[in-house]
């Protein structure tokens, strides 16, 4: 999923961001409410993970803002904070958060909650199918003709974008925007190189075609 992580702690932020990337997510890390708002105006996030105590204010204010005007709201909001009192949790959920996790937390629990959020987001169609290809967003599994295919996080993200628009051309820029995060190195992981690996793994007959000068398209049988 495409995630916004709002966390001002200089140790915890990068650590959680790295762990989330290893768990197949594209993550943008920001440390202030202002930067979070800017990021949300530019990018449509699946989940915003929101710390509450921030240098320029309270994360709850951001959540209330999104509740009042959901134009740029991430699909789901998860509060991640040291405030553990029952009252604080109630305030967070009442302000409009979808879930609440208190620090210290276990990374595996964070991953599990994101999976649960992903299932809620997409139900009942968490599994996307195009011809004999199946992609399950909740479990990050891909199958073709029932055969499981192991993809890296970025390969999965690219296929996830393509399967959202079967038969439509997706430009390399759009792939970069949706499947990559700010940390991705465009030189070592260019869409072209990853795309050829993804194609090889998906096998025959070819599923993804290159439209010269325009982008990529997931083939659908008419
Ligand atoms: Ca903080």
Short mmCIF file of C-alpha atoms in Angstrom, two decimals, residues 55-130:
data_model
loop_
_atom_site.label_atom_id
_atom_site.label_comp_id
_atom_site.label_asym_id
_atom_site.label_seq_id
_atom_site.Cartn_x
_atom_site.Cartn_y
_atom_site.Cartn_z
CA UNK A 55 6.71 19.93 16.73
CA UNK A 56 4.07 22.09 15.03
CA UNK A 57 0.98 20.82 16.79
CA UNK A 58 -1.20 17.86 17.61
CA UNK A 59 -1.84 15.00 15.19
CA UNK A 60 -5.47 14.97 16.35
CA UNK A 61 -5.94 18.40 14.75
CA UNK A 62 -4.85 16.96 11.42
CA UNK A 63 -7.30 14.07 11.80
CA UNK A 64 -10.11 16.50 12.70
CA UNK A 65 -9.23 18.55 9.65
CA UNK A 66 -9.51 15.50 7.42
CA UNK A 67 -12.82 14.64 9.05
CA UNK A 68 -14.13 18.14 8.32
CA UNK A 69 -12.77 18.16 4.76
CA UNK A 70 -11.88 14.69 3.44
CA UNK A 71 -10.64 15.90 0.03
CA UNK A 72 -7.02 14.90 0.68
CA UNK A 73 -7.62 12.42 3.47
CA UNK A 74 -5.73 9.12 3.23
CA UNK A 75 -8.26 6.29 2.86
CA UNK A 76 -7.51 5.15 6.39
CA UNK A 77 -5.91 6.80 9.40
CA UNK A 78 -4.05 4.92 12.07
CA UNK A 79 -2.87 6.75 15.18
CA UNK A 80 0.51 5.62 16.50
CA UNK A 81 1.31 7.36 19.75
CA UNK A 82 2.73 7.16 23.26
CA UNK A 83 -0.57 8.49 24.65
CA UNK A 84 -2.07 5.30 25.97
CA UNK A 85 -4.79 6.44 28.34
CA UNK A 86 -8.24 5.15 27.49
CA UNK A 87 -9.46 8.75 27.17
CA UNK A 88 -6.74 9.53 24.60
CA UNK A 89 -7.70 6.47 22.56
CA UNK A 90 -11.35 7.42 22.63
CA UNK A 91 -10.45 10.98 21.55
CA UNK A 92 -8.39 9.64 18.66
CA UNK A 93 -11.13 7.36 17.37
CA UNK A 94 -13.80 10.03 17.89
CA UNK A 95 -11.69 12.56 15.96
CA UNK A 96 -11.92 10.25 12.93
CA UNK A 97 -9.06 7.75 13.21
CA UNK A 98 -9.81 4.22 11.97
CA UNK A 99 -7.40 2.51 14.33
CA UNK A 100 -5.14 3.28 17.28
CA UNK A 101 -1.85 1.69 18.33
CA UNK A 102 0.17 2.79 21.34
CA UNK A 103 3.94 2.96 21.74
CA UNK A 104 5.91 0.94 22.52
CA UNK A 105 4.50 -1.38 19.89
CA UNK A 106 5.52 -4.52 18.10
CA UNK A 107 6.24 -4.07 14.38
CA UNK A 108 4.44 -7.32 13.62
CA UNK A 109 1.32 -5.91 15.24
CA UNK A 110 1.58 -2.77 13.11
CA UNK A 111 1.89 -4.94 9.97
CA UNK A 112 -1.11 -7.01 11.06
CA UNK A 113 -3.21 -3.90 11.66
CA UNK A 114 -2.31 -2.57 8.21
CA UNK A 115 -3.36 -5.88 6.68
CA UNK A 116 -6.64 -5.65 8.58
CA UNK A 117 -7.13 -2.07 7.40
CA UNK A 118 -6.36 -3.19 3.83
CA UNK A 119 -9.02 -5.88 4.07
CA UNK A 120 -11.57 -3.39 5.38
CA UNK A 121 -10.65 -0.91 2.66
CA UNK A 122 -11.19 -3.35 -0.14
CA UNK A 123 -13.85 -5.68 1.05
CA UNK A 124 -15.41 -7.51 -0.66
CA UNK A 125 -12.93 -7.19 -3.52
CA UNK A 126 -9.58 -7.51 -1.79
CA UNK A 127 -8.71 -10.05 -4.51
CA UNK A 128 -8.29 -8.48 -7.94
CA UNK A 129 -8.57 -10.74 -10.97
CA UNK A 130 -7.66 -10.19 -14.59
#
